[in-house]
Amino acid sequence: MSKEIIGVIPPIITPIDEHEKVDEAGLRKLIRHCIDHGIHGIFVCGSNGECMSLTQEQRDRAIKIAIEECEGRVPVIAGCMDSSTARCIENVQKLEEMGGKTAVLTPVFYARHATQEETVRHFEEVSKNTNADLMIYNIPTFTGQNLTAETIIKISRIDRVIGVKDTSGNFASFTKLLNYFKGTDFLVHQGATNLAVPSMLMGADGYVPSLAPLFPKAHIMLYEYGKAGDIENAMKWGAIVDEICRLYPMAKSQTASTKYAMSTLGFVDKRVCQPTEPITEEEMKRIDEHIEKLRKYM
């Protein structure tokens, strides 16, 4: 297996209409925008894509649209996480029916995790009952379980598990993964954008920044200079990305701030799924002002 899912792979928003149905035209335009501006892949129905706020029907619809629109031009990874192994198996099987190749799975959530072995068994069972490639998604703030480097390594030995997106923010653990998987085909992606520069310089395969579609050049430059080992330029673009990330806390909800920021592109709506706190006029003004300062990086 050669590495294909590398580079800047944003967890794109899912544009919705007033009935919380997927806005197909907006989603297709967003994906085309990403591809046209050099983004290396698409993560559809991740946390930023409100995967667990959408109905199952709408989540499947967003995934299908992404697969169709990308047409193999860039890789698509799809969020298939859920609250039980059985639910995840169904989600991955649906992904396969739609022609999807790579499913992203977290530990199950809304569960009282007793051991790390639960998640090892979770991946084993999904692997036995599906044929898609699987990516580990470590995001403890949403799942209640922080996968250790040792557990991730154990899961990596399961058939068709091809990589990890680590959003734990634990750089010491991430470094262990980079060292262990160095020289292998196993993918190691940084999910915490604030750690992208050192991660790329140390050999990560990519990172997963939510705001990359808004400022693709800055995020791609960080990736390219980081991969090239150019510390000075990687840090220069990393500082710009840090400024971009200041958009996140400008609304009460990071989802609302991200969706509003994306809406300034002109082809997606700022609307969020209920009951997420909607953005206010004052918050929109702050975001507009900050985006205007960053226009030169568009």
PDB file of C-alpha atoms in Angstrom:
ATOM      1  CA  MET A   1       0.000   0.000   0.000  1.00  0.00           C
ATOM      2  CA  SER A   2       1.294   3.463  -0.861  1.00  0.00           C
ATOM      3  CA  LYS A   3       0.284   6.521   1.097  1.00  0.00           C
ATOM      4  CA  GLU A   4      -2.495   8.428  -0.653  1.00  0.00           C
ATOM      5  CA  ILE A   5      -4.262  10.270   2.159  1.00  0.00           C
ATOM      6  CA  ILE A   6      -1.620  12.899   2.864  1.00  0.00           C
ATOM      7  CA  GLY A   7      -1.429  16.664   3.151  1.00  0.00           C
ATOM      8  CA  VAL A   8      -4.045  19.207   4.176  1.00  0.00           C
ATOM      9  CA  ILE A   9      -7.340  17.365   4.648  1.00  0.00           C
ATOM     10  CA  PRO A  10      -9.967  19.677   6.169  1.00  0.00           C
ATOM     11  CA  PRO A  11     -13.014  18.426   8.044  1.00  0.00           C
ATOM     12  CA  ILE A  12     -15.414  20.424   5.918  1.00  0.00           C
ATOM     13  CA  ILE A  13     -18.641  21.945   7.205  1.00  0.00           C
ATOM     14  CA  THR A  14     -21.958  20.487   6.099  1.00  0.00           C
ATOM     15  CA  PRO A  15     -24.096  23.312   4.665  1.00  0.00           C
ATOM     16  CA  ILE A  16     -27.779  22.913   5.553  1.00  0.00           C
ATOM     17  CA  ASP A  17     -31.076  24.563   4.622  1.00  0.00           C
ATOM     18  CA  GLU A  18     -33.801  25.845   6.955  1.00  0.00           C
ATOM     19  CA  HIS A  19     -35.081  22.277   7.439  1.00  0.00           C
ATOM     20  CA  GLU A  20     -31.593  20.983   8.363  1.00  0.00           C
ATOM     21  CA  LYS A  21     -31.360  19.097   5.104  1.00  0.00           C
ATOM     22  CA  VAL A  22     -28.003  19.001   3.348  1.00  0.00           C
ATOM     23  CA  ASP A  23     -27.598  21.901   0.930  1.00  0.00           C
ATOM     24  CA  GLU A  24     -26.315  19.844  -1.986  1.00  0.00           C
ATOM     25  CA  ALA A  25     -25.443  22.794  -4.236  1.00  0.00           C
ATOM     26  CA  GLY A  26     -23.524  24.511  -1.447  1.00  0.00           C
ATOM     27  CA  LEU A  27     -21.656  21.352  -0.447  1.00  0.00           C
ATOM     28  CA  ARG A  28     -20.652  20.622  -4.036  1.00  0.00           C
ATOM     29  CA  LYS A  29     -19.391  24.192  -4.497  1.00  0.00           C
ATOM     30  CA  LEU A  30     -17.402  23.959  -1.274  1.00  0.00           C
ATOM     31  CA  ILE A  31     -15.759  20.712  -2.366  1.00  0.00           C
ATOM     32  CA  ARG A  32     -14.936  22.126  -5.804  1.00  0.00           C
ATOM     33  CA  HIS A  33     -13.487  25.212  -4.128  1.00  0.00           C
ATOM     34  CA  CYS A  34     -11.236  22.999  -1.993  1.00  0.00           C
ATOM     35  CA  ILE A  35     -10.006  20.969  -4.936  1.00  0.00           C
ATOM     36  CA  ASP A  36      -9.502  24.015  -7.167  1.00  0.00           C
ATOM     37  CA  HIS A  37      -7.349  25.645  -4.472  1.00  0.00           C
ATOM     38  CA  GLY A  38      -5.036  22.676  -3.995  1.00  0.00           C
ATOM     39  CA  ILE A  39      -6.499  21.040  -0.885  1.00  0.00           C
ATOM     40  CA  HIS A  40      -5.235  17.462  -0.780  1.00  0.00           C
ATOM     41  CA  GLY A  41      -8.327  15.604   0.466  1.00  0.00           C
ATOM     42  CA  ILE A  42     -11.767  15.930   2.043  1.00  0.00           C
ATOM     43  CA  PHE A  43     -12.924  14.758   5.464  1.00  0.00           C
ATOM     44  CA  VAL A  44     -16.722  14.705   5.248  1.00  0.00           C
ATOM     45  CA  CYS A  45     -18.982  14.340   8.287  1.00  0.00           C
ATOM     46  CA  GLY A  46     -16.327  14.874  10.877  1.00  0.00           C
ATOM     47  CA  SER A  47     -16.925  16.798  14.082  1.00  0.00           C
ATOM     48  CA  ASN A  48     -16.756  20.089  12.172  1.00  0.00           C
ATOM     49  CA  GLY A  49     -19.270  18.630   9.720  1.00  0.00           C
ATOM     50  CA  GLU A  50     -21.837  18.206  12.519  1.00  0.00           C
ATOM     51  CA  CYS A  51     -21.979  14.489  11.790  1.00  0.00           C
ATOM     52  CA  MET A  52     -23.824  13.629  14.994  1.00  0.00           C
ATOM     53  CA  SER A  53     -26.285  16.522  14.681  1.00  0.00           C
ATOM     54  CA  LEU A  54     -27.464  15.456  11.243  1.00  0.00           C
ATOM     55  CA  THR A  55     -30.012  12.684  10.891  1.00  0.00           C
ATOM     56  CA  GLN A  56     -28.567   9.412   9.644  1.00  0.00           C
ATOM     57  CA  GLU A  57     -30.238   9.998   6.284  1.00  0.00           C
ATOM     58  CA  GLN A  58     -28.642  13.436   5.931  1.00  0.00           C
ATOM     59  CA  ARG A  59     -25.221  12.228   7.073  1.00  0.00           C
ATOM     60  CA  ASP A  60     -25.309   9.497   4.432  1.00  0.00           C
ATOM     61  CA  ARG A  61     -26.440  12.047   1.865  1.00  0.00           C
ATOM     62  CA  ALA A  62     -23.515  14.375   2.642  1.00  0.00           C
ATOM     63  CA  ILE A  63     -21.064  11.491   2.330  1.00  0.00           C
ATOM     64  CA  LYS A  64     -22.523  10.372  -0.989  1.00  0.00           C
ATOM     65  CA  ILE A  65     -22.364  13.913  -2.376  1.00  0.00           C
ATOM     66  CA  ALA A  66     -18.705  14.223  -1.353  1.00  0.00           C
ATOM     67  CA  ILE A  67     -17.771  10.925  -2.996  1.00  0.00           C
ATOM     68  CA  GLU A  68     -19.586  11.890  -6.199  1.00  0.00           C
ATOM     69  CA  GLU A  69     -18.163  15.404  -6.340  1.00  0.00           C
ATOM     70  CA  CYS A  70     -14.562  14.404  -5.688  1.00  0.00           C
ATOM     71  CA  GLU A  71     -14.736  11.718  -8.405  1.00  0.00           C
ATOM     72  CA  GLY A  72     -11.425  10.280  -7.285  1.00  0.00           C
ATOM     73  CA  ARG A  73      -9.596  13.580  -7.816  1.00  0.00           C
ATOM     74  CA  VAL A  74      -8.725  13.728  -4.118  1.00  0.00           C
ATOM     75  CA  PRO A  75      -9.253  11.159  -1.369  1.00  0.00           C
ATOM     76  CA  VAL A  76     -12.440  11.263   0.695  1.00  0.00           C
ATOM     77  CA  ILE A  77     -12.455  10.068   4.277  1.00  0.00           C
ATOM     78  CA  ALA A  78     -15.875   9.817   5.913  1.00  0.00           C
ATOM     79  CA  GLY A  79     -16.970   9.985   9.516  1.00  0.00           C
ATOM     80  CA  CYS A  80     -18.658   6.704  10.468  1.00  0.00           C
ATOM     81  CA  MET A  81     -18.315   7.062  14.231  1.00  0.00           C
ATOM     82  CA  ASP A  82     -21.272   6.247  16.435  1.00  0.00           C
ATOM     83  CA  SER A  83     -22.336   5.124  19.901  1.00  0.00           C
ATOM     84  CA  SER A  84     -21.871   1.364  19.449  1.00  0.00           C
ATOM     85  CA  THR A  85     -19.949  -1.129  17.372  1.00  0.00           C
ATOM     86  CA  ALA A  86     -23.125  -2.355  15.646  1.00  0.00           C
ATOM     87  CA  ARG A  87     -24.038   1.183  14.603  1.00  0.00           C
ATOM     88  CA  CYS A  88     -20.540   1.801  13.261  1.00  0.00           C
ATOM     89  CA  ILE A  89     -20.634  -1.422  11.253  1.00  0.00           C
ATOM     90  CA  GLU A  90     -23.893  -0.292   9.637  1.00  0.00           C
ATOM     91  CA  ASN A  91     -22.390   3.118   8.876  1.00  0.00           C
ATOM     92  CA  VAL A  92     -19.293   1.641   7.253  1.00  0.00           C
ATOM     93  CA  GLN A  93     -21.377  -0.803   5.224  1.00  0.00           C
ATOM     94  CA  LYS A  94     -23.456   2.122   3.934  1.00  0.00           C
ATOM     95  CA  LEU A  95     -20.251   3.930   3.032  1.00  0.00           C
ATOM     96  CA  GLU A  96     -19.114   0.922   1.034  1.00  0.00           C
ATOM     97  CA  GLU A  97     -22.455   0.780  -0.792  1.00  0.00           C
ATOM     98  CA  MET A  98     -21.933   4.423  -1.810  1.00  0.00           C
ATOM     99  CA  GLY A  99     -18.482   3.653  -3.202  1.00  0.00           C
ATOM    100  CA  GLY A 100     -16.533   5.077  -0.262  1.00  0.00           C
ATOM    101  CA  LYS A 101     -13.131   3.612   0.539  1.00  0.00           C
ATOM    102  CA  THR A 102     -12.055   5.003   3.913  1.00  0.00           C
ATOM    103  CA  ALA A 103     -14.060   5.250   7.144  1.00  0.00           C
ATOM    104  CA  VAL A 104     -13.034   7.316  10.153  1.00  0.00           C
ATOM    105  CA  LEU A 105     -13.899   5.798  13.547  1.00  0.00           C
ATOM    106  CA  THR A 106     -13.562   7.084  17.086  1.00  0.00           C
ATOM    107  CA  PRO A 107     -14.002   5.082  20.254  1.00  0.00           C
ATOM    108  CA  VAL A 108     -17.741   4.768  20.835  1.00  0.00           C
ATOM    109  CA  PHE A 109     -19.230   7.671  22.770  1.00  0.00           C
ATOM    110  CA  TYR A 110     -21.988   8.142  25.333  1.00  0.00           C
ATOM    111  CA  ALA A 111     -20.405   5.157  27.045  1.00  0.00           C
ATOM    112  CA  ARG A 112     -18.701   4.586  30.370  1.00  0.00           C
ATOM    113  CA  HIS A 113     -15.359   3.422  29.069  1.00  0.00           C
ATOM    114  CA  ALA A 114     -13.841   0.846  31.389  1.00  0.00           C
ATOM    115  CA  THR A 115     -10.705  -0.095  29.445  1.00  0.00           C
ATOM    116  CA  GLN A 116      -8.702   0.752  26.338  1.00  0.00           C
ATOM    117  CA  GLU A 117      -9.303  -2.835  25.208  1.00  0.00           C
ATOM    118  CA  GLU A 118     -12.931  -1.919  24.483  1.00  0.00           C
ATOM    119  CA  THR A 119     -11.784   0.213  21.570  1.00  0.00           C
ATOM    120  CA  VAL A 120      -9.363  -2.437  20.330  1.00  0.00           C
ATOM    121  CA  ARG A 121     -12.299  -4.897  20.192  1.00  0.00           C
ATOM    122  CA  HIS A 122     -14.426  -2.199  18.556  1.00  0.00           C
ATOM    123  CA  PHE A 123     -12.006  -1.904  15.628  1.00  0.00           C
ATOM    124  CA  GLU A 124     -11.566  -5.666  15.431  1.00  0.00           C
ATOM    125  CA  GLU A 125     -15.310  -6.202  15.042  1.00  0.00           C
ATOM    126  CA  VAL A 126     -15.743  -3.413  12.487  1.00  0.00           C
ATOM    127  CA  SER A 127     -12.823  -4.811  10.494  1.00  0.00           C
ATOM    128  CA  LYS A 128     -14.292  -8.330  10.531  1.00  0.00           C
ATOM    129  CA  ASN A 129     -17.664  -7.154   9.260  1.00  0.00           C
ATOM    130  CA  THR A 130     -16.673  -4.569   6.638  1.00  0.00           C
ATOM    131  CA  ASN A 131     -14.207  -4.171   3.786  1.00  0.00           C
ATOM    132  CA  ALA A 132     -13.374  -0.448   3.883  1.00  0.00           C
ATOM    133  CA  ASP A 133     -10.072   0.950   5.091  1.00  0.00           C
ATOM    134  CA  LEU A 134     -10.336   2.312   8.636  1.00  0.00           C
ATOM    135  CA  MET A 135      -8.742   5.360  10.224  1.00  0.00           C
ATOM    136  CA  ILE A 136      -8.496   5.810  13.989  1.00  0.00           C
ATOM    137  CA  TYR A 137      -9.788   9.156  15.250  1.00  0.00           C
ATOM    138  CA  ASN A 138      -8.579  10.020  18.736  1.00  0.00           C
ATOM    139  CA  ILE A 139     -10.655  12.954  20.023  1.00  0.00           C
ATOM    140  CA  PRO A 140     -11.074  12.464  23.779  1.00  0.00           C
ATOM    141  CA  THR A 141     -13.048  15.661  24.403  1.00  0.00           C
ATOM    142  CA  PHE A 142     -15.918  14.164  22.372  1.00  0.00           C
ATOM    143  CA  THR A 143     -15.604  10.474  23.230  1.00  0.00           C
ATOM    144  CA  GLY A 144     -14.558  10.423  26.877  1.00  0.00           C
ATOM    145  CA  GLN A 145     -11.624   8.162  26.084  1.00  0.00           C
ATOM    146  CA  ASN A 146      -8.077   9.235  25.264  1.00  0.00           C
ATOM    147  CA  LEU A 147      -6.371   6.479  23.310  1.00  0.00           C
ATOM    148  CA  THR A 148      -2.790   5.940  24.421  1.00  0.00           C
ATOM    149  CA  ALA A 149      -0.013   5.576  21.876  1.00  0.00           C
ATOM    150  CA  GLU A 150       0.244   1.931  22.888  1.00  0.00           C
ATOM    151  CA  THR A 151      -3.463   1.345  22.169  1.00  0.00           C
ATOM    152  CA  ILE A 152      -3.224   3.059  18.791  1.00  0.00           C
ATOM    153  CA  ILE A 153      -0.247   0.873  17.912  1.00  0.00           C
ATOM    154  CA  LYS A 154      -2.244  -2.217  18.928  1.00  0.00           C
ATOM    155  CA  ILE A 155      -5.217  -1.134  16.783  1.00  0.00           C
ATOM    156  CA  SER A 156      -2.875  -0.453  13.853  1.00  0.00           C
ATOM    157  CA  ARG A 157      -2.180  -4.188  13.609  1.00  0.00           C
ATOM    158  CA  ILE A 158      -5.835  -4.931  12.821  1.00  0.00           C
ATOM    159  CA  ASP A 159      -6.613  -5.717   9.200  1.00  0.00           C
ATOM    160  CA  ARG A 160      -7.315  -2.623   7.026  1.00  0.00           C
ATOM    161  CA  VAL A 161      -6.567  -0.061   9.740  1.00  0.00           C
ATOM    162  CA  ILE A 162      -4.433   2.367   7.746  1.00  0.00           C
ATOM    163  CA  GLY A 163      -3.857   5.424   9.913  1.00  0.00           C
ATOM    164  CA  VAL A 164      -4.711   7.751  12.765  1.00  0.00           C
ATOM    165  CA  LYS A 165      -5.935  11.300  13.177  1.00  0.00           C
ATOM    166  CA  ASP A 166      -4.848  12.356  16.652  1.00  0.00           C
ATOM    167  CA  THR A 167      -6.739  15.331  18.099  1.00  0.00           C
ATOM    168  CA  SER A 168      -5.746  14.649  21.692  1.00  0.00           C
ATOM    169  CA  GLY A 169      -3.314  17.562  21.799  1.00  0.00           C
ATOM    170  CA  ASN A 170      -0.834  15.289  23.581  1.00  0.00           C
ATOM    171  CA  PHE A 171       2.341  15.955  21.613  1.00  0.00           C
ATOM    172  CA  ALA A 172       4.462  13.511  23.595  1.00  0.00           C
ATOM    173  CA  SER A 173       2.077  10.709  22.615  1.00  0.00           C
ATOM    174  CA  PHE A 174       1.974  11.944  19.022  1.00  0.00           C
ATOM    175  CA  THR A 175       5.782  11.878  18.881  1.00  0.00           C
ATOM    176  CA  LYS A 176       5.719   8.235  20.006  1.00  0.00           C
ATOM    177  CA  LEU A 177       3.450   7.464  17.065  1.00  0.00           C
ATOM    178  CA  LEU A 178       5.694   9.304  14.610  1.00  0.00           C
ATOM    179  CA  ASN A 179       8.723   7.381  15.846  1.00  0.00           C
ATOM    180  CA  TYR A 180       6.969   4.002  15.853  1.00  0.00           C
ATOM    181  CA  PHE A 181       5.456   4.319  12.368  1.00  0.00           C
ATOM    182  CA  LYS A 182       8.417   6.033  10.704  1.00  0.00           C
ATOM    183  CA  GLY A 183       9.235   4.325   7.414  1.00  0.00           C
ATOM    184  CA  THR A 184       5.917   2.433   7.273  1.00  0.00           C
ATOM    185  CA  ASP A 185       2.755   2.966   5.226  1.00  0.00           C
ATOM    186  CA  PHE A 186       0.682   3.731   8.335  1.00  0.00           C
ATOM    187  CA  LEU A 187      -0.676   7.296   8.187  1.00  0.00           C
ATOM    188  CA  VAL A 188      -0.149   9.677  11.108  1.00  0.00           C
ATOM    189  CA  HIS A 189      -2.160  12.913  10.907  1.00  0.00           C
ATOM    190  CA  GLN A 190      -2.194  15.771  13.381  1.00  0.00           C
ATOM    191  CA  GLY A 191      -5.701  16.827  14.335  1.00  0.00           C
ATOM    192  CA  ALA A 192      -4.706  19.783  16.527  1.00  0.00           C
ATOM    193  CA  THR A 193      -3.883  22.658  14.176  1.00  0.00           C
ATOM    194  CA  ASN A 194      -1.813  24.462  16.818  1.00  0.00           C
ATOM    195  CA  LEU A 195       0.612  21.506  16.701  1.00  0.00           C
ATOM    196  CA  ALA A 196       0.824  21.353  12.904  1.00  0.00           C
ATOM    197  CA  VAL A 197       4.241  22.981  12.498  1.00  0.00           C
ATOM    198  CA  PRO A 198       6.265  20.694  14.796  1.00  0.00           C
ATOM    199  CA  SER A 199       4.219  17.709  13.602  1.00  0.00           C
ATOM    200  CA  MET A 200       5.013  18.325   9.937  1.00  0.00           C
ATOM    201  CA  LEU A 201       8.676  19.054  10.654  1.00  0.00           C
ATOM    202  CA  MET A 202       8.917  15.764  12.543  1.00  0.00           C
ATOM    203  CA  GLY A 203       7.402  13.704   9.736  1.00  0.00           C
ATOM    204  CA  ALA A 204       3.605  13.702  10.080  1.00  0.00           C
ATOM    205  CA  ASP A 205       1.733  12.788   6.925  1.00  0.00           C
ATOM    206  CA  GLY A 206      -0.603  15.760   7.149  1.00  0.00           C
ATOM    207  CA  TYR A 207      -2.943  17.721   9.326  1.00  0.00           C
ATOM    208  CA  VAL A 208      -6.692  18.337   9.496  1.00  0.00           C
ATOM    209  CA  PRO A 209      -7.518  22.077   9.776  1.00  0.00           C
ATOM    210  CA  SER A 210     -11.172  23.168   9.770  1.00  0.00           C
ATOM    211  CA  LEU A 211     -10.482  26.602   8.291  1.00  0.00           C
ATOM    212  CA  ALA A 212      -8.299  25.443   5.397  1.00  0.00           C
ATOM    213  CA  PRO A 213     -11.061  26.009   2.784  1.00  0.00           C
ATOM    214  CA  LEU A 214     -11.200  29.678   3.837  1.00  0.00           C
ATOM    215  CA  PHE A 215      -7.435  30.250   3.645  1.00  0.00           C
ATOM    216  CA  PRO A 216      -6.048  27.351   1.584  1.00  0.00           C
ATOM    217  CA  LYS A 217      -2.736  28.983   0.661  1.00  0.00           C
ATOM    218  CA  ALA A 218      -1.603  29.504   4.251  1.00  0.00           C
ATOM    219  CA  HIS A 219      -2.429  25.944   5.273  1.00  0.00           C
ATOM    220  CA  ILE A 220      -0.822  24.401   2.196  1.00  0.00           C
ATOM    221  CA  MET A 221       2.340  26.487   2.627  1.00  0.00           C
ATOM    222  CA  LEU A 222       2.640  25.325   6.233  1.00  0.00           C
ATOM    223  CA  TYR A 223       2.342  21.712   5.051  1.00  0.00           C
ATOM    224  CA  GLU A 224       4.813  22.045   2.179  1.00  0.00           C
ATOM    225  CA  TYR A 225       7.502  23.872   4.131  1.00  0.00           C
ATOM    226  CA  GLY A 226       7.027  21.546   7.068  1.00  0.00           C
ATOM    227  CA  LYS A 227       7.449  18.449   4.909  1.00  0.00           C
ATOM    228  CA  ALA A 228      10.509  20.012   3.312  1.00  0.00           C
ATOM    229  CA  GLY A 229      12.080  20.579   6.729  1.00  0.00           C
ATOM    230  CA  ASP A 230      12.233  24.343   6.187  1.00  0.00           C
ATOM    231  CA  ILE A 231      11.854  25.463   9.802  1.00  0.00           C
ATOM    232  CA  GLU A 232      11.912  29.209   9.147  1.00  0.00           C
ATOM    233  CA  ASN A 233       9.178  29.203   6.516  1.00  0.00           C
ATOM    234  CA  ALA A 234       7.107  26.551   8.281  1.00  0.00           C
ATOM    235  CA  MET A 235       7.102  28.751  11.393  1.00  0.00           C
ATOM    236  CA  LYS A 236       6.279  31.830   9.306  1.00  0.00           C
ATOM    237  CA  TRP A 237       3.180  30.196   7.811  1.00  0.00           C
ATOM    238  CA  GLY A 238       2.386  28.556  11.122  1.00  0.00           C
ATOM    239  CA  ALA A 239       2.138  31.993  12.709  1.00  0.00           C
ATOM    240  CA  ILE A 240      -0.326  33.014   9.988  1.00  0.00           C
ATOM    241  CA  VAL A 241      -2.385  29.868  10.583  1.00  0.00           C
ATOM    242  CA  ASP A 242      -2.398  30.692  14.291  1.00  0.00           C
ATOM    243  CA  GLU A 243      -3.890  34.089  13.410  1.00  0.00           C
ATOM    244  CA  ILE A 244      -6.527  32.362  11.287  1.00  0.00           C
ATOM    245  CA  CYS A 245      -7.386  30.083  14.220  1.00  0.00           C
ATOM    246  CA  ARG A 246      -8.253  33.139  16.303  1.00  0.00           C
ATOM    247  CA  LEU A 247     -11.580  33.003  14.442  1.00  0.00           C
ATOM    248  CA  TYR A 248     -12.682  29.926  16.402  1.00  0.00           C
ATOM    249  CA  PRO A 249     -13.523  31.557  19.752  1.00  0.00           C
ATOM    250  CA  MET A 250     -15.104  34.638  18.209  1.00  0.00           C
ATOM    251  CA  ALA A 251     -18.559  33.084  18.643  1.00  0.00           C
ATOM    252  CA  LYS A 252     -19.902  31.143  21.617  1.00  0.00           C
ATOM    253  CA  SER A 253     -19.935  28.027  19.448  1.00  0.00           C
ATOM    254  CA  GLN A 254     -16.863  27.072  17.410  1.00  0.00           C
ATOM    255  CA  THR A 255     -19.194  25.381  14.937  1.00  0.00           C
ATOM    256  CA  ALA A 256     -21.123  28.632  14.492  1.00  0.00           C
ATOM    257  CA  SER A 257     -17.964  30.705  14.058  1.00  0.00           C
ATOM    258  CA  THR A 258     -16.525  28.259  11.522  1.00  0.00           C
ATOM    259  CA  LYS A 259     -19.736  28.031   9.503  1.00  0.00           C
ATOM    260  CA  TYR A 260     -20.139  31.788   9.451  1.00  0.00           C
ATOM    261  CA  ALA A 261     -16.509  32.242   8.375  1.00  0.00           C
ATOM    262  CA  MET A 262     -17.074  29.743   5.554  1.00  0.00           C
ATOM    263  CA  SER A 263     -20.265  31.551   4.539  1.00  0.00           C
ATOM    264  CA  THR A 264     -18.151  34.587   3.638  1.00  0.00           C
ATOM    265  CA  LEU A 265     -16.955  32.587   0.630  1.00  0.00           C
ATOM    266  CA  GLY A 266     -20.403  33.307  -0.797  1.00  0.00           C
ATOM    267  CA  PHE A 267     -21.810  29.865  -1.569  1.00  0.00           C
ATOM    268  CA  VAL A 268     -22.642  28.222   1.778  1.00  0.00           C
ATOM    269  CA  ASP A 269     -24.955  29.312   4.591  1.00  0.00           C
ATOM    270  CA  LYS A 270     -23.957  30.041   8.193  1.00  0.00           C
ATOM    271  CA  ARG A 271     -26.868  27.971   9.551  1.00  0.00           C
ATOM    272  CA  VAL A 272     -26.054  25.427  12.287  1.00  0.00           C
ATOM    273  CA  CYS A 273     -27.969  22.368  13.463  1.00  0.00           C
ATOM    274  CA  GLN A 274     -30.144  22.689  16.566  1.00  0.00           C
ATOM    275  CA  PRO A 275     -29.530  23.198  19.415  1.00  0.00           C
ATOM    276  CA  THR A 276     -26.145  24.787  18.632  1.00  0.00           C
ATOM    277  CA  GLU A 277     -25.969  28.400  19.756  1.00  0.00           C
ATOM    278  CA  PRO A 278     -26.428  30.548  16.621  1.00  0.00           C
ATOM    279  CA  ILE A 279     -23.998  33.332  15.854  1.00  0.00           C
ATOM    280  CA  THR A 280     -24.911  36.902  16.805  1.00  0.00           C
ATOM    281  CA  GLU A 281     -24.554  40.123  14.827  1.00  0.00           C
ATOM    282  CA  GLU A 282     -21.768  41.271  17.139  1.00  0.00           C
ATOM    283  CA  GLU A 283     -19.887  38.002  16.685  1.00  0.00           C
ATOM    284  CA  MET A 284     -20.274  38.199  12.909  1.00  0.00           C
ATOM    285  CA  LYS A 285     -18.848  41.701  12.927  1.00  0.00           C
ATOM    286  CA  ARG A 286     -15.777  40.553  14.869  1.00  0.00           C
ATOM    287  CA  ILE A 287     -15.225  37.691  12.438  1.00  0.00           C
ATOM    288  CA  ASP A 288     -15.665  39.960   9.403  1.00  0.00           C
ATOM    289  CA  GLU A 289     -13.084  42.375  10.764  1.00  0.00           C
ATOM    290  CA  HIS A 290     -10.558  39.620  11.429  1.00  0.00           C
ATOM    291  CA  ILE A 291     -11.087  38.009   8.030  1.00  0.00           C
ATOM    292  CA  GLU A 292     -10.529  41.393   6.370  1.00  0.00           C
ATOM    293  CA  LYS A 293      -7.129  41.624   8.078  1.00  0.00           C
ATOM    294  CA  LEU A 294      -6.249  38.190   6.693  1.00  0.00           C
ATOM    295  CA  ARG A 295      -7.525  38.696   3.125  1.00  0.00           C
ATOM    296  CA  LYS A 296      -4.016  38.676   1.670  1.00  0.00           C
ATOM    297  CA  TYR A 297      -3.764  34.987   2.601  1.00  0.00           C
ATOM    298  CA  MET A 298      -6.946  33.992   0.751  1.00  0.00           C
TER     299      MET A 298
END
